[in-house]
Amino acid sequence: MPDADETPDETPDEPMHDTTDDAQNPVAPRTERPGRARGATLVGLRVVAGTVGIVASVALIGAVGLLPIPSHRIAVPTVTITPDPADQLRICPGALLRLGDESGQNANTPSSLGAPSITQGGIGADLTSQRLEVSDAGTGRGSSAPDVLTLPPAAGATLAGAQSQVADAPDYTGFAAASCAEPSGSIWLVGGSTAVGRSTLLTLANPSPVDATVALTILSSSGPVAAPGMSGIVVKAGAQRVIPLAGFAPDVDTPVVHVVSRGGQVLAALQQSIVRGLDAGGVDLVGGAGDPATHLVIPGVRVFDAIGVNKASGLADWDDIASAVRVAVPGSHSAKVQVDLVPQDATSHGSSFEMDVSSGQVSELALDSATDTDSGAVSIPDGMYTVVIDADQPVVAGVRVSTAEDPAAHGVTATSDTSAPPSDFAWFAPSPVLSGDTAVAIAAGPAPMLSVVNPTKAGATVTLVPSGGASRTLTIAAGGSASIDVAPGTVYLLKNAKGLLAAVSYAGDAQLAHYGVSSAGPVSGPIVIRP
C-alpha cells in the first residue's frame, strides 16, 4: 500500500537506447520519480542541518574557550615592619699595647702603652661616648680602652671619630693613627708580620649587647695557615680581646687576616711593631682593607724622608723598610694583578708593574718594582701618590711605606757603624667610594693632609666645613687626585663627596700614619614578613 504522503508511479521508466550518433539521437533526460526526489531533498536538509549544528557546536565550544576561566587565589598575608631608626655607631680601637710590662714580667699578658688622643664629633645630633667595660689588657672603662661613639638618629645627622698616639717606650717608638669605624661581621686586615723582631697583635672589640663568636682565616705566602683555636673565639659583649698573631702563625712575613663574627659585630685591628736588633723601628695600627674586589684604590700614599729610607736600607735587618704592596687572593683561582703608582704631582712620573698571585696565597713586591734601583738613587721621591690595583680575580691589598730620618739632615755622617736612625712605618689600606656628604675626623698628629681621588670623568669640587671656622674648597680633576692640609683635632663635613674616595695621612720626623675615610653605612629599610 502506498505511503499516504507519496503519489504512486503512473508511468514506467523508459528504457535507455544506445546510439552511435549523439547529435542525431540525443539522450532524453531521465525523469526521477517524485517520491525519490522528495527523499533526497529531506536527506539534504538533514545533512545541512547536521553540518550547521556541528559548526554551531564548534563555534560555541570555541567561544566558551575564549571566555576567562574564573580563578580563585588566596592572598598570602604579609606584614611590613619599618624598624625604628638605629643609632649610628663607631668604635675606636683603643691604646697601643704590648705583651708584658716594662720590666719584662708577665710576657703573655697584654698591657697598654698609655692612652690615645681621640677626636670625635657629631653633626645634627648630640654624640655620646662610652668605654668598653672589659679588656684583656686590663684597660676596661679607662682612657686606654676602646671608645664607643653613638649618635641618635636624626635627619642629616652623621658622626666621625679618629684616634692617634705617640709611642715612646723600650721597643716601641713611632706614631699611630686610626679612624673610629663601624663594627662588622667580616673584616679583612692586610698588614703585620710575625718574623723575628716583628710583633703583631690582633685586637677584637665587641660594642654590641650580645656575645660575638669569631673565626679567623690567615693567609700567607705559602697558603692558608692551619692552627688550633682559630675558630670559636668568644668576645663577650662590651669586651676587648687581645690575641698575639704569632700564636697562630709564627714566622710569617706577610700575613693577611680575615675576621668573621657571628652574634655581635666587632671591630678588628692589627697592631704591628718592629725591633731591629736593639732599635725600635716603629709602630702602626692596621684597619680594615674592605672586601675582596677586582679594583682597589688607595688614596694619599705619602712618601716622606725618602733619602733617609734609601740610606737606611743598607743596614742589617732593614729589608722591610722599602715601600711594598701586599696582595692576597682569597678565592680558588689565581689572579693576575696590575699595580699602578700614580703621583699627585703631574710633573712626576708614575710606574706600573704586574704580579701573579696564587689562589689562597699572599704576594708582596717592592712598590718600585717597575723602576731601576741599581743606581742607588731614590726611586720614589717624597710626595703624595695614589696606588691603583686591578686584578682579574677579587683580591685584598695594602701598601706599606716607611720613613727614616736622614743622618745628614741632622749633622751626622753615616758610616757602617752608624746606629739605626729613628724611623716609623704605616700601612695604607684601600678606601671605599663615598656615598654622599661625609664627616671626617682629623686626629692630632704631624702635618695632617686630606687626599681625595676622583675616579669619575668629570671634575669635582668638594667643600670642607669645619666644626669651627671658615669653609674651604678642594677641586679634583677628572681621573685625578688632590690634597689639602687640615687642622688636627677638627671634625669636618666633606660636602659634594659622592662618588669620590678620601684618606687622611700624617708625616713628620720618624712619624708616619694613615687611615681611610668612609661614609655612614646604609640605614635599615622596611622588612616584609611572610608566613
Coordinates of C-alpha atoms in Angstrom, one line a residue:
M1 CA 0.0 0.0 0.0
P2 CA 1.5 3.3 -1.0
D3 CA 2.6 5.7 1.6
A4 CA -0.1 8.2 2.3
D5 CA 2.3 11.0 1.6
E6 CA 3.6 9.7 -1.7
T7 CA 1.9 9.5 -5.2
P8 CA 2.0 6.0 -6.9
D9 CA 4.1 5.7 -10.1
E10 CA 1.9 6.1 -13.1
T11 CA 4.3 5.7 -16.0
P12 CA 7.0 3.0 -16.2
D13 CA 10.6 4.1 -16.7
E14 CA 11.6 4.4 -20.4
P15 CA 14.4 2.0 -21.5
M16 CA 17.8 3.6 -22.4
H17 CA 18.7 3.3 -26.1
D18 CA 22.3 3.2 -27.2
T19 CA 23.2 5.2 -30.4
T20 CA 26.2 5.8 -32.4
D21 CA 25.4 9.4 -33.3
D22 CA 24.6 11.6 -30.2
A23 CA 23.9 14.6 -32.3
Q24 CA 21.2 12.8 -34.1
N25 CA 19.9 10.8 -31.2
P26 CA 20.3 12.9 -28.1
V27 CA 19.8 11.2 -24.8
A28 CA 16.5 12.1 -23.3
P29 CA 16.7 13.5 -19.7
R30 CA 15.9 11.0 -17.1
T31 CA 12.8 11.7 -15.2
E32 CA 13.0 11.0 -11.4
R33 CA 10.1 9.7 -9.5
P34 CA 8.6 12.4 -7.3
G35 CA 8.9 10.3 -4.2
R36 CA 12.6 9.7 -4.6
A37 CA 13.2 13.4 -5.2
R38 CA 11.4 14.4 -2.0
G39 CA 13.5 11.9 -0.1
A40 CA 16.7 13.3 -1.5
T41 CA 15.6 16.7 -0.5
L42 CA 14.8 15.6 3.0
V43 CA 18.2 13.9 3.3
G44 CA 20.0 17.1 2.0
L45 CA 18.2 19.2 4.5
R46 CA 19.1 16.8 7.3
V47 CA 22.8 16.9 6.2
V48 CA 22.8 20.7 6.0
A49 CA 21.1 20.9 9.4
G50 CA 23.6 18.5 10.9
T51 CA 26.5 20.4 9.4
V52 CA 25.1 23.7 10.7
G53 CA 24.7 22.1 14.1
I54 CA 28.3 20.8 14.2
V55 CA 29.6 24.2 13.1
A56 CA 27.5 25.9 15.7
S57 CA 28.7 23.5 18.4
V58 CA 32.3 24.0 17.4
A59 CA 31.8 27.8 17.5
L60 CA 30.1 27.5 20.8
I61 CA 33.0 25.5 22.2
G62 CA 35.5 27.9 20.8
A63 CA 33.6 30.8 22.3
V64 CA 33.5 29.2 25.6
G65 CA 37.2 28.6 25.4
L66 CA 37.7 32.2 24.8
L67 CA 35.9 33.2 28.0
P68 CA 38.1 33.9 31.0
I69 CA 38.3 31.0 33.4
P70 CA 37.3 32.0 36.9
S71 CA 40.3 31.8 39.2
H72 CA 40.3 31.8 43.0
R73 CA 43.5 33.0 44.7
I74 CA 44.1 33.2 48.3
A75 CA 46.1 36.3 49.2
V76 CA 49.1 35.4 51.3
P77 CA 49.0 37.6 54.4
T78 CA 52.1 39.8 54.8
V79 CA 53.2 42.2 57.4
T80 CA 55.5 45.1 56.7
I81 CA 57.6 46.3 59.6
T82 CA 59.6 49.5 59.4
P83 CA 62.3 49.3 62.0
D84 CA 63.0 52.2 64.3
P85 CA 66.0 54.2 63.0
A86 CA 69.1 52.8 64.7
D87 CA 71.8 54.8 66.3
Q88 CA 74.9 55.5 64.3
L89 CA 77.9 53.7 65.9
R90 CA 81.6 54.0 65.6
I91 CA 84.3 52.3 67.8
C92 CA 87.9 53.4 68.2
P93 CA 90.5 50.6 68.6
G94 CA 92.0 51.8 71.9
A95 CA 95.5 52.3 73.1
L96 CA 98.7 50.8 71.7
L97 CA 99.5 47.6 73.5
R98 CA 102.5 45.5 74.4
L99 CA 102.9 41.9 75.8
G100 CA 104.3 42.1 79.3
D101 CA 105.3 45.2 81.1
E102 CA 108.4 47.5 81.1
S103 CA 110.2 45.2 83.5
G104 CA 109.7 42.2 81.2
Q105 CA 107.4 40.4 83.5
N106 CA 104.1 38.8 82.5
A107 CA 105.3 38.2 79.0
N108 CA 102.0 36.7 77.9
T109 CA 99.7 39.4 79.3
P110 CA 99.0 42.5 77.2
S111 CA 99.2 45.9 78.8
S112 CA 98.7 49.5 77.4
L113 CA 101.4 51.9 76.3
G114 CA 99.4 54.9 77.5
A115 CA 96.2 56.4 76.2
P116 CA 95.3 57.7 72.7
S117 CA 94.1 61.1 71.9
I118 CA 90.6 60.9 70.4
T119 CA 88.9 63.5 68.1
Q120 CA 85.2 63.0 67.8
G121 CA 82.2 64.9 66.7
G122 CA 78.5 64.6 65.7
I123 CA 76.7 66.7 63.2
G124 CA 73.0 67.2 63.5
A125 CA 72.6 65.4 66.9
D126 CA 74.4 65.1 70.3
L127 CA 77.1 62.4 70.3
T128 CA 77.8 60.3 73.4
S129 CA 80.8 58.0 74.1
Q130 CA 81.4 55.1 76.4
R131 CA 84.5 53.0 77.0
L132 CA 84.3 49.2 76.8
E133 CA 84.0 47.7 80.3
V134 CA 86.4 44.7 79.9
S135 CA 89.7 44.2 78.1
D136 CA 92.4 41.5 78.1
A137 CA 94.8 44.4 78.6
G138 CA 93.2 45.5 81.8
T139 CA 92.1 48.8 80.3
G140 CA 88.3 48.4 80.8
R141 CA 86.4 51.6 81.4
G142 CA 89.7 53.6 81.4
S143 CA 91.1 56.1 78.9
S144 CA 93.1 53.4 77.2
A145 CA 90.0 51.2 76.5
P146 CA 88.3 51.2 73.1
D147 CA 85.8 54.1 72.9
V148 CA 82.3 53.5 71.6
L149 CA 80.8 56.6 69.9
T150 CA 77.0 56.8 69.5
L151 CA 74.8 59.3 67.6
P152 CA 71.0 59.1 67.9
P153 CA 69.0 59.0 64.6
A154 CA 68.1 62.3 63.1
A155 CA 67.7 63.7 59.6
G156 CA 71.1 64.5 58.1
A157 CA 72.9 63.5 61.3
T158 CA 76.3 62.0 61.0
L159 CA 79.4 61.4 63.1
A160 CA 83.1 60.7 62.8
G161 CA 86.0 59.9 65.1
A162 CA 89.7 59.2 64.9
Q163 CA 92.5 58.5 67.4
S164 CA 96.2 58.9 67.4
Q165 CA 99.1 58.1 69.8
V166 CA 102.8 58.6 70.0
A167 CA 104.8 55.5 71.3
D168 CA 107.9 56.3 73.4
A169 CA 108.9 53.2 75.3
P170 CA 111.6 50.5 75.1
D171 CA 111.0 48.5 71.9
Y172 CA 108.1 50.8 71.0
T173 CA 108.5 54.1 69.1
G174 CA 106.7 55.9 66.4
F175 CA 103.3 57.3 65.7
A176 CA 100.0 55.5 65.0
A177 CA 96.6 56.8 64.0
A178 CA 93.3 55.1 63.1
S179 CA 89.7 56.0 62.3
C180 CA 86.9 55.0 64.6
A181 CA 85.0 52.6 62.4
E182 CA 81.7 50.8 62.3
P183 CA 81.7 47.2 63.7
S184 CA 81.2 44.5 61.2
G185 CA 80.8 40.7 60.8
S186 CA 83.5 40.4 58.2
I187 CA 86.8 42.3 58.2
W188 CA 89.9 41.8 56.1
L189 CA 93.3 43.0 57.6
V190 CA 96.3 43.4 55.3
G191 CA 99.5 44.1 57.2
G192 CA 101.6 42.9 60.1
S193 CA 104.4 40.4 60.4
T194 CA 105.5 37.7 62.9
A195 CA 109.0 37.4 61.7
V196 CA 111.9 37.8 64.0
G197 CA 111.8 41.2 65.6
R198 CA 108.3 41.9 64.3
S199 CA 105.3 41.6 66.6
T200 CA 101.6 41.7 65.7
L201 CA 98.6 41.7 68.0
L202 CA 95.1 41.1 66.8
T203 CA 92.5 43.1 68.8
L204 CA 88.8 42.3 68.7
A205 CA 86.3 44.8 70.3
N206 CA 82.6 44.0 70.7
P207 CA 80.4 47.0 71.4
S208 CA 77.2 45.1 70.9
P209 CA 74.9 43.9 73.8
V210 CA 75.4 40.2 72.7
D211 CA 78.5 38.0 72.7
A212 CA 80.4 37.5 69.5
T213 CA 81.9 34.3 68.2
V214 CA 84.8 34.9 65.9
A215 CA 86.6 32.7 63.4
L216 CA 89.9 33.6 61.8
T217 CA 91.4 32.8 58.4
I218 CA 95.1 33.6 58.0
L219 CA 96.7 33.6 54.6
S220 CA 100.4 33.6 54.0
S221 CA 102.9 33.4 51.1
S222 CA 102.7 29.6 51.3
G223 CA 98.9 29.4 51.6
P224 CA 96.3 29.3 54.4
V225 CA 97.6 28.8 57.9
A226 CA 96.2 25.8 59.9
A227 CA 96.3 26.1 63.6
P228 CA 94.1 25.0 66.5
G229 CA 91.9 27.7 68.2
M230 CA 91.3 29.8 65.1
S231 CA 87.5 29.4 65.5
G232 CA 85.1 29.7 68.3
I233 CA 86.9 32.7 69.8
V234 CA 84.3 34.3 72.2
V235 CA 84.3 38.1 72.6
K236 CA 81.9 39.0 75.4
A237 CA 79.5 41.8 75.0
G238 CA 81.2 45.1 75.8
A239 CA 84.7 43.5 75.9
Q240 CA 88.0 43.5 74.0
R241 CA 90.2 40.5 73.3
V242 CA 93.9 40.8 72.5
I243 CA 95.5 37.9 70.7
P244 CA 99.2 37.5 69.6
L245 CA 99.1 36.6 65.9
A246 CA 102.3 34.5 66.3
G247 CA 100.2 32.1 68.4
F248 CA 98.5 31.0 65.2
A249 CA 101.1 32.0 62.5
P250 CA 104.7 32.2 63.8
D251 CA 107.4 33.4 61.5
V252 CA 105.0 34.6 58.8
D253 CA 106.4 37.6 56.9
T254 CA 103.2 38.5 55.0
P255 CA 100.0 37.6 56.9
V256 CA 96.6 38.6 55.8
V257 CA 93.8 38.0 58.3
H258 CA 90.1 37.6 57.7
V259 CA 87.9 38.0 60.8
V260 CA 84.3 36.6 60.7
S261 CA 82.0 37.3 63.6
R262 CA 78.7 35.7 64.5
G263 CA 76.3 37.1 67.0
G264 CA 77.6 40.5 67.9
Q265 CA 79.6 42.5 65.3
V266 CA 83.2 43.5 66.2
L267 CA 85.9 46.0 65.3
A268 CA 89.1 44.1 64.4
A269 CA 92.6 45.7 64.0
L270 CA 96.2 44.7 63.9
Q271 CA 98.9 46.4 65.8
Q272 CA 102.4 45.9 64.4
S273 CA 105.7 46.9 65.9
I274 CA 109.3 46.4 64.8
V275 CA 112.5 46.0 66.7
R276 CA 115.7 45.7 64.6
G277 CA 118.4 44.4 66.9
L278 CA 118.1 46.7 69.9
D279 CA 116.5 49.6 67.9
A280 CA 112.8 50.1 67.8
G281 CA 111.6 50.6 64.2
G282 CA 108.1 52.0 64.5
V283 CA 104.5 51.0 65.3
D284 CA 101.2 51.1 63.4
L285 CA 97.5 50.3 63.7
V286 CA 96.2 48.4 60.7
G287 CA 92.5 48.9 60.0
G288 CA 90.1 47.1 57.7
A289 CA 91.0 46.8 54.0
G290 CA 87.5 46.3 52.6
D291 CA 86.0 43.3 50.9
P292 CA 87.9 41.5 48.1
A293 CA 87.4 43.3 44.8
T294 CA 88.9 43.4 41.3
H295 CA 89.6 47.2 41.5
L296 CA 91.1 48.8 44.6
V297 CA 92.2 52.4 45.1
I298 CA 94.5 53.6 47.9
P299 CA 94.5 57.4 48.2
G300 CA 97.0 59.6 50.0
V301 CA 100.0 57.2 49.9
R302 CA 102.5 59.6 51.5
V303 CA 106.3 59.2 51.0
F304 CA 108.4 61.3 53.5
D305 CA 112.1 61.3 54.1
A306 CA 112.8 59.0 51.1
I307 CA 116.5 59.9 51.2
G308 CA 116.8 58.7 54.8
V309 CA 114.9 55.5 53.9
N310 CA 117.3 54.9 51.0
K311 CA 120.3 55.2 53.2
A312 CA 118.9 53.0 56.0
S313 CA 118.0 50.2 53.5
G314 CA 121.7 49.2 53.5
L315 CA 121.7 48.4 57.3
A316 CA 121.3 44.9 58.6
D317 CA 117.7 43.7 59.0
W318 CA 116.3 46.8 57.3
D319 CA 115.0 45.0 54.2
D320 CA 111.3 45.7 55.1
I321 CA 111.9 49.5 55.2
A322 CA 111.4 49.6 51.4
S323 CA 107.9 50.5 50.3
A324 CA 105.9 47.5 49.3
V325 CA 102.5 46.3 48.1
R326 CA 100.9 43.2 49.6
V327 CA 98.2 41.3 47.7
A328 CA 96.2 38.2 48.7
V329 CA 93.8 36.1 46.7
P330 CA 91.1 34.6 48.9
G331 CA 89.3 32.7 46.1
S332 CA 90.0 29.4 44.3
H333 CA 91.5 30.9 41.2
S334 CA 94.9 32.6 40.8
A335 CA 95.0 36.2 39.9
K336 CA 96.9 38.5 37.5
V337 CA 97.3 41.8 39.2
Q338 CA 98.4 45.2 37.9
V339 CA 99.7 47.8 40.3
D340 CA 99.8 51.5 39.2
L341 CA 101.7 54.1 41.3
V342 CA 100.2 57.4 40.3
P343 CA 101.9 60.6 41.6
Q344 CA 99.7 63.5 42.5
D345 CA 102.2 65.9 41.1
A346 CA 101.6 66.0 37.3
T347 CA 105.3 66.7 36.6
S348 CA 106.4 63.5 38.3
H349 CA 106.5 60.1 36.6
G350 CA 104.4 57.2 37.7
S351 CA 105.1 53.5 37.3
S352 CA 103.2 50.2 36.7
F353 CA 104.0 46.6 37.1
E354 CA 102.3 43.2 37.2
M355 CA 102.3 40.4 39.6
D356 CA 100.9 36.8 39.7
V357 CA 99.3 35.7 42.9
S358 CA 98.2 32.1 43.5
S359 CA 94.9 31.3 45.0
G360 CA 94.8 31.3 48.8
Q361 CA 98.2 32.9 49.0
V362 CA 99.9 36.3 49.6
S363 CA 102.5 38.0 47.5
E364 CA 104.5 41.1 48.4
L365 CA 106.6 43.2 46.0
A366 CA 108.5 46.4 46.3
L367 CA 106.4 49.4 45.2
D368 CA 109.3 50.5 43.0
S369 CA 109.4 47.2 41.1
A370 CA 109.0 49.0 37.8
T371 CA 111.9 51.3 38.3
D372 CA 115.7 50.9 38.1
T373 CA 117.1 50.7 41.6
D374 CA 120.6 49.6 40.7
S375 CA 121.9 53.1 40.6
G376 CA 121.2 53.6 44.3
A377 CA 119.1 56.7 43.6
V378 CA 115.8 57.3 45.3
S379 CA 113.2 55.5 43.2
I380 CA 110.1 57.0 44.8
P381 CA 110.7 60.6 45.8
D382 CA 108.8 62.4 48.6
G383 CA 105.3 63.3 47.7
M384 CA 101.7 62.1 47.6
Y385 CA 100.6 59.2 45.5
T386 CA 97.6 57.0 44.6
V387 CA 98.0 53.3 44.3
V388 CA 95.5 51.6 42.0
I389 CA 95.3 47.8 41.9
D390 CA 93.4 45.9 39.2
A391 CA 93.0 42.1 39.1
D392 CA 91.2 39.5 37.1
Q393 CA 90.1 37.9 40.4
P394 CA 88.9 39.5 43.6
V395 CA 91.8 40.4 45.8
V396 CA 92.6 42.3 49.1
A397 CA 95.6 44.5 49.3
G398 CA 97.6 47.1 51.3
V399 CA 100.7 49.2 50.9
R400 CA 103.5 49.6 53.5
V401 CA 105.6 52.8 53.5
S402 CA 108.4 53.7 55.9
T403 CA 110.1 56.9 56.9
A404 CA 113.6 57.3 58.4
E405 CA 115.5 60.4 59.4
D406 CA 118.4 61.3 57.1
P407 CA 121.5 61.4 59.3
A408 CA 123.0 64.2 57.1
A409 CA 119.9 66.3 57.7
H410 CA 120.8 66.2 61.5
G411 CA 124.5 66.8 61.0
V412 CA 125.6 63.2 61.3
T413 CA 127.9 61.4 58.9
A414 CA 126.5 58.0 58.1
T415 CA 129.0 55.1 58.3
S416 CA 128.7 51.3 58.5
D417 CA 128.9 51.6 62.3
T418 CA 126.2 54.3 62.4
S419 CA 123.3 53.3 64.7
A420 CA 119.9 52.9 63.2
P421 CA 118.1 56.2 62.5
P422 CA 114.8 57.0 64.1
S423 CA 112.1 55.5 61.9
D424 CA 108.5 54.6 61.6
F425 CA 106.1 52.9 59.1
A426 CA 102.5 52.9 58.1
W427 CA 100.1 50.6 56.4
F428 CA 97.8 52.2 53.7
A429 CA 94.5 50.4 53.1
P430 CA 92.1 50.9 50.2
S431 CA 89.3 53.5 50.7
P432 CA 85.6 52.9 49.9
V433 CA 83.7 55.1 47.5
L434 CA 81.8 57.8 49.4
S435 CA 78.0 57.7 49.2
G436 CA 77.5 61.5 49.9
D437 CA 78.3 64.2 52.4
T438 CA 80.6 62.5 54.9
A439 CA 82.0 63.6 58.3
V440 CA 85.8 63.3 58.6
A441 CA 87.7 63.5 62.0
I442 CA 91.3 64.7 61.9
A443 CA 93.2 63.2 64.9
A444 CA 96.1 65.1 66.5
G445 CA 99.4 64.5 64.7
P446 CA 102.1 66.0 62.5
A447 CA 101.0 67.8 59.3
P448 CA 97.7 66.0 58.5
M449 CA 96.6 66.1 54.9
L450 CA 93.3 65.1 53.4
S451 CA 93.7 63.4 50.0
V452 CA 90.8 62.9 47.6
V453 CA 90.7 60.8 44.4
N454 CA 88.1 61.5 41.7
P455 CA 87.6 58.3 39.6
T456 CA 84.8 59.9 37.5
K457 CA 85.0 61.5 34.0
A458 CA 84.1 65.0 35.3
G459 CA 85.9 67.4 37.5
A460 CA 84.7 67.7 41.1
T461 CA 84.9 70.3 43.8
V462 CA 84.3 69.4 47.5
T463 CA 83.7 71.7 50.4
L464 CA 85.2 71.2 53.8
V465 CA 83.0 72.6 56.5
P466 CA 84.8 72.5 59.9
S467 CA 83.2 72.3 63.3
G468 CA 84.5 75.8 63.8
G469 CA 86.0 78.3 61.3
A470 CA 85.6 79.1 57.6
S471 CA 84.8 76.5 54.9
R472 CA 87.4 75.6 52.3
T473 CA 87.1 74.0 48.9
L474 CA 89.2 71.5 47.0
T475 CA 89.0 70.9 43.3
I476 CA 89.9 67.5 41.8
A477 CA 90.3 66.9 38.1
A478 CA 88.6 64.1 36.4
G479 CA 90.5 60.9 37.0
G480 CA 92.9 62.7 39.2
S481 CA 93.7 63.4 42.9
A482 CA 94.3 66.4 45.1
S483 CA 95.3 67.0 48.7
I484 CA 94.7 69.8 51.3
D485 CA 96.2 70.5 54.7
V486 CA 93.6 70.1 57.5
A487 CA 93.6 71.1 61.2
P488 CA 94.4 68.4 63.8
G489 CA 91.7 67.9 66.4
T490 CA 88.9 69.0 64.0
V491 CA 85.9 67.4 62.6
Y492 CA 84.9 68.4 59.0
L493 CA 81.8 67.8 56.9
L494 CA 83.0 66.8 53.5
K495 CA 80.3 68.0 51.1
N496 CA 79.7 67.0 47.5
A497 CA 81.8 63.9 48.0
K498 CA 79.5 61.3 46.4
G499 CA 81.5 59.0 44.1
L500 CA 84.9 60.1 45.4
L501 CA 87.5 58.4 47.7
A502 CA 89.4 60.0 50.5
A503 CA 92.0 59.3 53.2
V504 CA 93.9 61.2 55.9
S505 CA 97.7 61.0 56.2
Y506 CA 100.4 62.3 58.7
A507 CA 104.1 62.7 58.2
G508 CA 106.9 64.1 60.4
D509 CA 110.4 63.2 61.6
A510 CA 110.2 59.4 62.3
Q511 CA 106.4 59.6 62.3
L512 CA 104.0 58.3 59.6
A513 CA 100.3 57.2 59.7
H514 CA 97.2 56.9 57.5
Y515 CA 93.6 56.0 57.6
G516 CA 90.7 55.9 55.1
V517 CA 87.5 57.9 55.1
S518 CA 84.2 56.2 54.9
S519 CA 80.5 57.3 54.8
A520 CA 78.0 56.0 57.3
G521 CA 76.5 52.6 56.5
P522 CA 73.1 52.3 54.9
V523 CA 70.0 52.7 57.2
S524 CA 67.7 49.7 57.6
G525 CA 64.6 49.8 55.4
P526 CA 61.2 48.3 55.7
I527 CA 61.0 44.5 56.2
V528 CA 58.3 42.4 54.7
I529 CA 57.4 39.3 56.7
R530 CA 55.6 36.3 55.0
P531 CA 54.4 33.2 56.8

